[in-house]
Amino acid sequence: MAFVSATAASPASLLLSTPSAVRGVAGTCANLVPRRPLMAPLRAAKGSNSAPVVMESKVKSKKKKGSGAGNLPGALDVEIREAQEYLDSDEQEPVPDNFPFEILDEEGLSVVILKRDYKDEKIEAIISMPNLEGGPEFDDEDGEGDGENAGKDVEEEEDDDESAGDSSISLKVVVSKDSGPKLEFTCTAFREEITIDDMLIVEKTEAEGEENFPYEGPEFTELPVNVQKGLFKFLEQRGITLSTTNFMHDYMVTKQTKEYIRWMTKLKDFVRQ
């Protein structure tokens, strides 16, 4: 099964780190400190507040002399050029014919929204930028690397290859009907598995902005094993599968690079005015 089951997951695969979506607000995706995980066969991911999310450069740069050294516009030009070279070499896979969702991707935003109808339900998945564990970064030192530094670069590249499998995306999946409550799942998708970090039943309030304090239910890992497995199957039937999340992972890596170039270009235009 594509999802992590409570019986099959190894201890190493259960310690995850991902940004979670804000509870109770469909269409919003932000970092959240999840409820404290308890000891259980399947554990929720660690909170994302342990370190800030950093947009990383996608290609390994060589140390340079010249216009990029101590010169902000020059450094920005170098960064934009190399990110663009990476983007040009990155062949974006077309959307599969059997892809179950409509993709809503707006320039300048850090998320992509997936939408579909399933029977009498509306499914919405909010996909965040990828968490590229161990991803390569630009060197920030000037000058050509000597033998010692070159050796470090080789070691770093090997580490990057070993940790590439840790790359993941976080997504909030909202399942709603015309009336009644809706289900909200906070998930983390790796290449080989999908985990459910949290699940909520969100009741509709009569008055907008009305504050209430509903019972949020137990921790996901405190649910009976058969209920956990059933919820994994519930999401799978609605299109949250490894084929979907693996395609979206690659899609979001490309989007992150595009947004990075757009952001750096805005910064360059500002400092040159």
Coordinates of C-alpha atoms in Angstrom, one line a residue:
M1 CA 0.0 0.0 0.0
A2 CA 1.3 3.4 -0.8
F3 CA 0.5 4.8 2.7
V4 CA 2.5 4.2 5.9
S5 CA 0.5 1.6 7.9
A6 CA 0.7 1.3 11.6
T7 CA 2.2 -2.1 11.4
A8 CA 4.5 -1.9 8.4
A9 CA 6.3 1.4 9.0
S10 CA 9.9 1.2 10.3
P11 CA 11.0 3.4 13.2
A12 CA 13.3 5.4 10.9
S13 CA 10.4 6.3 8.5
L14 CA 8.3 7.6 11.3
L15 CA 10.4 10.5 12.3
L16 CA 9.3 13.2 9.8
S17 CA 9.6 16.9 9.5
T18 CA 7.1 18.9 7.5
P19 CA 5.1 22.2 7.5
S20 CA 1.5 21.5 8.4
A21 CA -1.5 23.5 7.2
V22 CA -3.5 25.9 9.4
R23 CA -6.5 24.1 10.9
G24 CA -9.9 25.1 10.0
V25 CA -9.2 27.4 7.1
A26 CA -9.7 25.8 3.8
G27 CA -7.6 27.4 1.1
T28 CA -4.8 28.4 3.4
C29 CA -1.5 26.7 3.9
A30 CA 0.9 27.8 6.6
N31 CA 3.2 26.3 9.2
L32 CA 1.6 24.8 12.2
V33 CA 2.8 23.4 15.5
P34 CA 0.8 20.1 15.6
R35 CA -0.5 18.6 18.8
R36 CA 2.1 16.8 20.8
P37 CA 2.6 13.3 19.4
L38 CA 2.2 10.4 21.8
M39 CA 3.9 7.1 21.7
A40 CA 2.0 4.9 19.3
P41 CA 2.6 2.5 16.4
L42 CA 2.3 5.4 13.8
R43 CA 3.5 8.8 14.9
A44 CA 2.7 12.2 13.6
A45 CA 5.4 14.3 12.0
K46 CA 7.5 16.6 14.1
G47 CA 6.6 20.2 14.0
S48 CA 8.1 22.5 11.4
N49 CA 9.0 25.2 13.9
S50 CA 12.3 23.6 14.6
A51 CA 13.9 25.5 11.7
P52 CA 12.7 28.2 9.2
V53 CA 11.7 27.1 5.7
V54 CA 14.5 28.2 3.4
M55 CA 14.2 28.5 -0.3
E56 CA 17.3 26.8 -1.6
S57 CA 19.1 27.2 -4.9
K58 CA 18.7 24.2 -7.1
V59 CA 22.2 23.9 -8.6
K60 CA 25.7 23.7 -7.1
S61 CA 27.7 26.8 -8.1
K62 CA 31.4 27.1 -8.4
K63 CA 33.1 29.8 -6.4
K64 CA 33.5 32.8 -8.5
K65 CA 35.6 36.0 -8.8
G66 CA 34.5 39.1 -10.6
S67 CA 31.1 40.9 -10.7
G68 CA 29.5 38.7 -8.1
A69 CA 32.1 39.3 -5.4
G70 CA 30.8 41.9 -3.0
N71 CA 28.6 43.4 -5.7
L72 CA 24.9 42.9 -5.0
P73 CA 23.5 43.4 -8.6
G74 CA 26.3 41.2 -10.0
A75 CA 25.7 38.5 -7.4
L76 CA 22.0 38.6 -8.2
D77 CA 22.7 38.2 -11.9
V78 CA 24.9 35.2 -11.2
E79 CA 22.2 33.6 -9.0
I80 CA 19.4 34.3 -11.6
R81 CA 21.5 33.0 -14.5
E82 CA 22.4 29.7 -12.8
A83 CA 18.9 29.1 -11.5
Q84 CA 17.6 29.7 -15.1
E85 CA 20.2 27.3 -16.4
Y86 CA 18.9 24.7 -14.0
L87 CA 15.3 25.4 -15.0
D88 CA 16.2 25.2 -18.7
S89 CA 17.7 21.7 -18.1
D90 CA 14.8 20.5 -16.1
E91 CA 12.3 18.8 -18.3
Q92 CA 8.9 19.2 -16.8
E93 CA 6.8 16.1 -17.2
P94 CA 3.4 16.8 -18.8
V95 CA 0.3 16.3 -16.7
P96 CA -0.7 12.6 -17.0
D97 CA -3.9 11.9 -18.9
N98 CA -5.4 10.1 -15.9
F99 CA -4.4 12.8 -13.4
P100 CA -7.5 13.0 -11.2
F101 CA -7.3 16.7 -10.3
E102 CA -7.5 20.1 -11.8
I103 CA -4.3 22.1 -11.1
L104 CA -4.7 25.7 -10.0
D105 CA -1.3 27.4 -10.1
E106 CA -1.1 31.2 -9.7
E107 CA 2.2 33.0 -10.3
G108 CA 3.7 34.5 -7.1
L109 CA 2.0 32.1 -4.7
S110 CA 3.9 29.5 -2.6
V111 CA 1.1 26.8 -3.0
V112 CA -0.7 25.0 -5.7
I113 CA -4.3 23.9 -5.3
L114 CA -5.8 20.7 -6.6
K115 CA -9.5 20.3 -7.1
R116 CA -11.9 17.5 -8.1
D117 CA -15.4 16.2 -7.5
Y118 CA -15.9 12.7 -6.2
K119 CA -19.5 11.5 -6.0
D120 CA -21.3 14.1 -3.9
E121 CA -18.0 15.4 -2.4
K122 CA -15.6 18.2 -3.3
I123 CA -11.9 17.4 -2.8
E124 CA -9.3 20.1 -2.4
A125 CA -5.6 19.6 -1.8
I126 CA -3.3 22.5 -1.0
I127 CA 0.3 21.6 -1.9
S128 CA 3.2 23.5 -0.3
M129 CA 6.7 24.0 -1.7
P130 CA 8.9 21.0 -1.4
N131 CA 11.1 20.4 1.6
L132 CA 14.4 19.6 -0.1
E133 CA 16.3 17.9 2.7
G134 CA 20.0 18.1 2.0
G135 CA 19.5 20.0 -1.2
P136 CA 22.5 21.7 -2.8
E137 CA 23.2 25.4 -2.1
F138 CA 25.3 28.1 -3.7
D139 CA 28.7 28.6 -2.1
D140 CA 29.0 32.1 -0.6
E141 CA 32.8 32.4 -0.5
D142 CA 34.8 34.1 -3.2
G143 CA 37.7 32.7 -5.0
E144 CA 38.5 29.4 -6.6
G145 CA 38.3 26.3 -4.4
D146 CA 41.6 24.7 -3.5
G147 CA 42.1 21.0 -3.1
E148 CA 40.8 20.9 0.4
N149 CA 37.6 22.7 -0.5
A150 CA 37.2 20.7 -3.7
G151 CA 37.3 17.6 -1.6
K152 CA 34.6 19.0 0.7
D153 CA 32.5 19.8 -2.3
V154 CA 32.7 16.1 -3.4
E155 CA 31.6 15.0 0.0
E156 CA 28.7 17.4 0.1
E157 CA 27.5 16.2 -3.3
E158 CA 27.6 12.6 -2.0
D159 CA 25.6 13.6 1.0
D160 CA 23.1 15.4 -1.2
D161 CA 22.6 12.2 -3.2
E162 CA 22.1 10.1 -0.1
S163 CA 19.6 12.5 1.4
A164 CA 17.7 13.1 -1.8
G165 CA 15.2 10.5 -0.8
D166 CA 14.2 12.6 2.2
S167 CA 12.6 15.3 0.0
S168 CA 8.9 15.7 0.6
I169 CA 5.9 17.9 0.1
S170 CA 3.2 18.7 2.6
L171 CA -0.4 18.9 1.7
K172 CA -3.7 19.7 3.3
V173 CA -6.6 17.7 1.9
V174 CA -10.2 19.0 2.5
V175 CA -13.1 16.7 1.8
S176 CA -16.5 18.5 2.0
K177 CA -20.1 18.1 1.0
D178 CA -22.9 20.7 0.3
S179 CA -23.9 20.5 4.0
G180 CA -22.5 19.3 7.2
P181 CA -19.0 19.1 8.5
K182 CA -15.8 18.6 6.4
L183 CA -12.7 16.5 7.0
E184 CA -9.3 18.1 6.9
F185 CA -6.2 15.9 6.6
T186 CA -2.6 17.2 7.1
C187 CA -0.3 14.9 5.2
T188 CA 3.4 14.5 4.2
A189 CA 4.3 12.8 0.9
F190 CA 7.6 11.2 0.4
R191 CA 8.7 9.3 -2.7
E192 CA 7.9 6.0 -1.2
E193 CA 5.2 6.7 1.3
I194 CA 2.4 9.1 2.4
T195 CA 1.7 9.8 6.0
I196 CA -1.2 11.4 7.8
D197 CA 0.1 13.8 10.4
D198 CA -3.3 15.0 11.6
M199 CA -7.0 14.8 10.9
L200 CA -9.9 17.1 12.0
I201 CA -13.6 17.2 11.6
V202 CA -14.5 20.9 11.0
E203 CA -18.1 21.9 11.8
K204 CA -19.6 24.8 9.9
T205 CA -20.4 27.8 12.2
E206 CA -23.7 29.6 11.9
A207 CA -22.1 33.1 12.2
E208 CA -18.9 33.9 10.3
G209 CA -16.1 34.8 12.7
E210 CA -17.9 33.2 15.6
E211 CA -15.4 31.8 18.1
N212 CA -15.9 28.3 19.4
F213 CA -13.7 25.6 21.0
P214 CA -14.9 22.3 19.6
Y215 CA -13.6 18.9 20.7
E216 CA -10.9 18.0 18.1
G217 CA -10.9 14.3 18.6
P218 CA -7.9 12.1 19.6
E219 CA -4.4 12.2 18.0
F220 CA -4.4 10.3 14.7
T221 CA -2.0 7.8 16.2
E222 CA -4.3 7.1 19.1
L223 CA -7.0 5.9 16.7
P224 CA -7.5 2.1 16.4
V225 CA -5.2 0.6 13.7
N226 CA -8.1 -0.5 11.5
V227 CA -9.5 3.1 11.6
Q228 CA -6.1 4.5 10.6
K229 CA -5.8 2.1 7.7
G230 CA -9.4 2.9 6.7
L231 CA -8.6 6.6 6.5
F232 CA -5.5 5.9 4.4
K233 CA -7.8 4.0 2.0
F234 CA -10.4 6.8 2.2
L235 CA -7.8 9.3 0.8
E236 CA -6.5 6.9 -1.8
Q237 CA -10.0 6.5 -3.2
R238 CA -10.2 10.2 -3.6
G239 CA -7.0 10.5 -5.6
I240 CA -4.3 11.1 -2.9
T241 CA -2.0 8.4 -4.2
L242 CA 1.8 8.1 -4.7
S243 CA 1.4 8.7 -8.4
T244 CA -0.4 11.9 -7.7
T245 CA 2.0 13.2 -5.0
N246 CA 5.2 12.1 -6.9
F247 CA 4.1 14.1 -9.9
M248 CA 3.2 17.1 -7.7
H249 CA 6.6 16.8 -6.0
D250 CA 8.4 17.3 -9.3
Y251 CA 5.9 20.0 -10.3
M252 CA 6.5 21.9 -7.1
V253 CA 10.3 21.7 -7.5
T254 CA 10.0 23.4 -10.9
K255 CA 7.5 26.0 -9.5
Q256 CA 9.9 26.7 -6.6
T257 CA 12.7 27.5 -9.1
K258 CA 10.4 29.7 -11.2
E259 CA 9.2 31.6 -8.1
Y260 CA 12.8 31.9 -6.9
I261 CA 13.9 33.4 -10.2
R262 CA 10.9 35.8 -10.2
W263 CA 11.7 36.9 -6.6
M264 CA 15.4 37.4 -7.3
T265 CA 14.6 39.4 -10.4
K266 CA 12.3 41.7 -8.4
L267 CA 15.1 42.2 -5.9
K268 CA 17.6 43.0 -8.7
D269 CA 15.2 45.5 -10.3
F270 CA 14.7 47.2 -7.0
V271 CA 18.4 47.6 -6.1
R272 CA 19.2 48.9 -9.6
Q273 CA 16.6 51.7 -9.5

